[in-house]
Structures are given as C-alpha cells and as structure tokens.
Short mmCIF file of C-alpha atoms in Angstrom, two decimals:
data_model
loop_
_atom_site.label_atom_id
_atom_site.label_comp_id
_atom_site.label_asym_id
_atom_site.label_seq_id
_atom_site.Cartn_x
_atom_site.Cartn_y
_atom_site.Cartn_z
CA MET A 1 5.53 -18.98 27.52
CA ALA A 2 6.14 -16.96 30.81
CA ASN A 3 9.31 -15.28 31.37
CA LYS A 4 11.27 -17.28 34.07
CA ILE A 5 13.81 -14.47 34.59
CA LYS A 6 12.38 -12.23 37.37
CA ASN A 7 14.21 -8.79 38.30
CA ASN A 8 14.11 -6.39 41.21
CA ILE A 9 15.13 -3.31 39.08
CA ARG A 10 12.13 -1.37 40.16
CA GLN A 11 12.90 -1.93 43.76
CA PHE A 12 16.48 -1.20 43.48
CA ARG A 13 15.75 2.07 41.59
CA PHE A 14 13.59 3.42 44.50
CA GLU A 15 16.21 2.41 46.81
CA ASN A 16 18.90 4.33 44.70
CA ASN A 17 17.31 7.83 45.40
CA GLN A 18 14.40 7.00 43.07
CA MET A 19 16.58 6.60 40.15
CA THR A 20 14.46 7.07 36.77
CA GLN A 21 14.41 4.54 34.18
CA ALA A 22 16.44 7.05 31.88
CA GLU A 23 19.11 7.70 34.30
CA LEU A 24 19.35 3.69 34.44
CA ALA A 25 19.37 3.47 30.78
CA ASP A 26 22.31 6.09 30.70
CA LYS A 27 24.24 4.15 33.13
CA ALA A 28 23.68 0.77 31.30
CA LYS A 29 24.18 2.56 27.94
CA VAL A 30 20.82 1.19 26.45
CA THR A 31 17.64 2.98 25.60
CA ARG A 32 14.86 3.50 28.02
CA GLN A 33 12.62 1.36 26.07
CA THR A 34 14.85 -1.43 26.87
CA ILE A 35 14.99 -0.74 30.60
CA ILE A 36 11.13 -0.53 30.61
CA ALA A 37 10.83 -3.96 28.56
CA ILE A 38 13.26 -5.55 31.25
CA GLU A 39 11.43 -4.09 34.05
CA ALA A 40 8.19 -5.51 32.79
CA GLY A 41 9.63 -8.92 32.25
CA GLN A 42 9.10 -8.53 28.51
CA TYR A 43 12.85 -8.73 27.60
CA SER A 44 15.51 -11.01 29.02
CA PRO A 45 18.91 -8.89 28.85
CA SER A 46 22.08 -10.45 27.67
CA LEU A 47 24.77 -11.36 30.44
CA GLU A 48 26.74 -8.17 29.64
CA LEU A 49 23.69 -6.02 30.06
CA ALA A 50 22.58 -7.64 33.25
CA ILE A 51 26.14 -7.00 34.71
CA LYS A 52 25.83 -3.38 33.67
CA ILE A 53 22.42 -3.03 35.29
CA ALA A 54 23.74 -4.77 38.58
CA LYS A 55 26.86 -2.47 38.61
CA ALA A 56 24.72 0.71 38.30
CA PHE A 57 22.93 -0.47 41.48
CA GLY A 58 26.38 -1.50 43.19
CA LYS A 59 24.81 -5.08 43.31
CA LYS A 60 25.63 -8.50 41.98
CA VAL A 61 23.84 -9.86 39.17
CA ASP A 62 22.14 -12.45 41.41
CA ASP A 63 20.63 -9.78 43.58
CA VAL A 64 19.13 -7.98 40.53
CA PHE A 65 17.90 -10.81 38.54
CA GLU A 66 16.55 -13.97 39.72
CA TYR A 67 15.91 -17.45 37.57
CA GLU A 68 12.65 -19.24 38.53
CA GLU A 69 12.74 -22.95 38.14
CA MET B 1 8.41 5.32 19.52
CA ASN B 2 12.00 5.03 18.67
CA LYS B 3 13.79 5.55 15.32
CA ALA B 4 13.68 1.86 14.56
CA GLN B 5 9.90 1.94 14.97
CA LYS B 6 9.58 5.00 12.86
CA ARG B 7 11.79 3.42 10.22
CA ALA B 8 9.45 0.36 10.26
CA TRP B 9 6.33 2.47 9.78
CA LEU B 10 8.11 4.45 6.97
CA ILE B 11 9.01 1.22 5.06
CA LEU B 12 5.68 -0.39 5.71
CA ALA B 13 3.80 2.82 4.31
CA ILE B 14 6.20 2.88 1.23
CA SER B 15 5.56 -0.86 0.57
CA ILE B 16 2.00 -0.96 0.91
CA ALA B 17 1.52 2.17 -1.04
CA THR B 18 3.77 0.53 -3.77
CA LEU B 19 1.66 -2.48 -3.67
CA LEU B 20 -1.79 -0.67 -3.93
CA ALA B 21 -0.29 1.51 -6.81
CA SER B 22 0.95 -1.63 -8.66
CA ALA B 23 -2.32 -3.26 -7.91
CA ALA B 24 -4.12 -0.09 -9.50
CA VAL B 25 -1.71 -0.28 -12.53
CA ILE B 26 -2.61 -3.93 -13.17
CA ILE B 27 -6.32 -3.32 -12.66
CA PHE B 28 -6.07 -0.32 -15.16
CA VAL B 29 -4.54 -2.25 -17.80
CA HIS B 30 -6.87 -5.22 -17.39
CA ILE B 31 -9.91 -2.77 -17.81
CA ASN B 32 -8.55 -1.39 -20.89
CA HIS B 33 -7.99 -4.97 -22.05
CA ILE B 34 -4.01 -4.68 -22.08
CA ASP B 35 -2.71 -8.30 -21.11
CA VAL B 36 -0.30 -7.91 -18.31
CA ILE B 37 1.10 -11.32 -18.44
CA GLY B 38 1.35 -11.38 -22.15
CA LEU B 39 2.37 -7.73 -22.13
CA SER B 40 0.59 -6.79 -25.46
CA LYS B 41 1.64 -3.26 -24.58
CA PRO B 42 4.87 -3.86 -22.91
CA THR B 43 6.40 -0.61 -23.30
CA LEU B 44 3.62 1.12 -21.65
CA THR B 45 2.91 -1.37 -18.87
CA GLY B 46 6.70 -1.92 -18.19
CA ARG B 47 7.33 1.63 -17.99
CA ILE B 48 4.40 2.43 -15.54
CA LEU B 49 5.37 -0.51 -13.34
CA GLY B 50 8.94 0.17 -13.65
CA VAL B 51 8.52 3.64 -12.22
CA VAL B 52 5.84 2.74 -9.80
CA MET B 53 8.21 -0.01 -8.11
CA THR B 54 11.75 1.20 -8.87
CA VAL B 55 11.43 4.66 -7.11
CA PRO B 56 10.02 3.28 -3.76
CA LEU B 57 12.35 0.20 -3.86
CA ILE B 58 15.38 2.82 -3.85
CA LEU B 59 13.65 4.69 -1.13
CA ILE B 60 13.35 1.50 1.05
CA VAL B 61 17.04 0.43 0.25
CA VAL B 62 18.31 3.88 1.61
CA THR B 63 16.01 3.97 4.55
CA ALA B 64 16.98 0.51 5.58
CA TRP B 65 20.44 0.98 5.01
CA ARG B 66 20.59 3.97 7.35
CA LEU B 67 20.39 1.91 10.55
CA PRO B 68 20.11 4.41 13.64
CA GLN B 69 23.43 4.22 15.31
CA LYS B 70 22.38 6.35 18.24
CA ASP B 71 19.89 4.78 20.70
CA PHE B 72 20.15 1.47 19.05
CA ASP B 73 20.86 -1.16 21.70
CA GLU B 74 21.09 -4.81 21.91
CA ARG B 75 17.48 -5.22 22.13
CA ASP B 76 17.01 -3.27 18.97
CA LYS B 77 19.84 -5.47 17.12
CA LEU B 78 18.06 -8.66 18.28
CA ILE B 79 14.79 -7.42 16.95
CA ASP B 80 16.49 -6.18 13.56
CA HIS B 81 17.81 -9.80 13.19
CA LYS B 82 14.70 -11.35 13.70
CA THR B 83 12.80 -8.82 11.34
CA VAL B 84 15.23 -9.97 8.51
CA ILE B 85 14.35 -13.70 9.04
CA TRP B 86 10.53 -12.87 8.83
CA GLY B 87 11.29 -10.77 5.73
CA TYR B 88 12.97 -13.53 4.05
CA MET B 89 10.21 -16.03 5.09
CA GLY B 90 7.71 -13.66 3.61
CA ALA B 91 9.39 -13.26 0.21
CA PHE B 92 10.05 -17.05 0.18
CA ILE B 93 6.49 -17.98 1.06
CA PHE B 94 5.35 -15.30 -1.70
CA LEU B 95 7.58 -16.55 -4.47
CA VAL B 96 6.62 -20.18 -3.70
CA GLY B 97 2.81 -19.21 -3.86
CA ALA B 98 3.20 -17.12 -6.89
CA GLY B 99 5.10 -20.14 -8.61
CA TRP B 100 2.48 -22.50 -7.72
CA PHE B 101 -0.52 -20.12 -8.78
CA ILE B 102 1.27 -19.35 -12.19
CA ILE B 103 1.61 -23.30 -12.58
CA ILE B 104 -2.03 -23.85 -11.97
CA ALA B 105 -3.49 -20.76 -13.63
CA ASN B 106 -1.17 -20.90 -16.76
CA HIS B 107 -1.29 -24.63 -17.60
CA LEU B 108 0.55 -23.96 -20.79
CA GLY B 109 3.59 -23.41 -19.13
CA THR B 110 4.71 -20.46 -20.61
CA ILE B 111 5.19 -17.04 -19.10
CA LYS B 112 6.83 -13.76 -20.24
CA SER B 113 10.35 -13.01 -18.50
CA MET B 114 8.95 -9.54 -17.64
CA LEU B 115 6.59 -11.41 -15.26
CA ILE B 116 9.46 -12.73 -13.35
CA ILE B 117 10.95 -9.31 -12.72
CA TYR B 118 7.76 -8.02 -11.47
CA LEU B 119 7.24 -11.12 -9.36
CA ILE B 120 10.84 -10.42 -7.78
CA TYR B 121 9.96 -6.68 -7.31
CA LEU B 122 6.66 -7.81 -5.46
CA ALA B 123 8.49 -10.17 -3.35
CA TYR B 124 10.90 -7.41 -2.27
CA PHE B 125 7.95 -5.33 -1.16
CA VAL B 126 6.26 -8.08 0.64
CA SER B 127 9.50 -9.00 2.52
CA ALA B 128 9.83 -5.29 3.24
CA SER B 129 6.11 -5.07 4.66
CA VAL B 130 6.47 -8.28 6.62
CA SER B 131 9.74 -7.44 8.25
CA SER B 132 8.31 -4.02 9.07
CA ILE B 133 5.12 -5.50 10.53
CA ALA B 134 7.39 -8.09 12.60
CA ALA B 135 9.53 -5.22 13.96
CA LEU B 136 6.35 -3.27 15.16
CA ILE B 137 4.97 -6.35 16.64
CA GLN B 138 8.01 -7.25 18.40
CA TYR B 139 8.64 -3.66 19.72
CA SER B 140 4.98 -3.89 21.24
CA LEU B 141 5.66 -7.39 22.85
CA GLY B 142 9.00 -6.31 24.22
CA GLY B 143 11.45 -8.19 22.26
CA LYS B 144 11.61 -11.30 24.31
CA ASN B 145 15.09 -12.75 25.22
CA GLY B 146 18.68 -11.49 24.72
CA GLU B 147 21.26 -13.13 23.06
#
C-alpha cells in the first residue's frame, strides 16, 4: 500500500542553509536513518516527531507533511 | 547499519549456528544408532545438546537484553515491538508443527520428556531467528508507520 503521507523535508532542508539529514536528526532527537526513511516516504513519523521536525524548520506540521486523500 | 541491526545479525548468526550444530549432533547420534527420541544414551546426547543449546541461549538472552539506549528512537522501538510479535508467531508455528509431526510420526503416542525440553530450546532459537530476520527486513523497508 502506497504511503499517503507526503513530506517536504528535503525542500525545507535545502531552504534552511542546506541542513544535512544528520543535523535535522540531532534537532529532532532521532537517528539519521529515521530521517532518511521519513524523507523517502518509507516511514510515517508519530505526531510528536512530526512536530519536532516542523519546529526544526520553524514551520507548522501542515507545511512539512501532507496527507493525500 | 545501526546497533539494533548489528544486534539482529549477531542473534541470527548465533541462532543459525546453534540450529546447525544441534542438527549435526542429531545426525551424528543417528548415524551411530543412538536413538534421539528414545535417548538410549541419554547422558551423552543430553550433555552434548545441553551444552550446544544452553550456551548460545544465554548469549542471546544477554545480547537481546542489552537494548541500545543511545541512537534508539521511536522507529527502532516500533520495529522492536513488531519483531517480538514475529518471534512469538515463529515459535508458536514451530511448536504446533512439531506437535503435529510427533503425533503423525509417533502414532504410539509416547515421547520422552527430554524431547519436550529440546523442542522448547529449538522453539526459542526459531523465535530468535525469525525476530532477527523480521528486524532486518523492516529496517530495509523503512519501518512503515509510526504509532
């Protein structure tokens, strides 16, 4: 089943001084592997982690993650 | 490869080595006409299989108990929970299958109690192998959905 949650993490990373996946992982307090999996759409994060990632970019969760009907 | 994946590989290697070693012992005693189920030489077979299975069992328990605290996030926890379920399923299916096999193969309906202990040992190693494989597959697939 295709993942319906899309994200703009890659785009926001580049907009934030080309933030690396490791830097984002540090800010969200998860492993780089988890960021890679989320960015690739292979893993849908919990609400808590989604908020942490959005905060790392100074954005709202809705801006970073989208649910496709 | 993170610590959880390394741990899964280690447990898988120990389990497979144990299953192969146990199979080798069983084949050896069969070739030498030692009845494993009847345990006509229970001391010899029991001691060999006991050492072959107990040492790695302790190794796996110690390895599995030492969950990596650092670099272990929500995705790792989710994968870890799922692997436990897969492990239990593997052990359950193995025990049910072994039970049916014994009923079919041993129609007289009598087995040695030692065989039950070995089946429990084997079920543990099957469980450890299945959960390790499940962990490695889930890591390669990304881990799917968060809680």
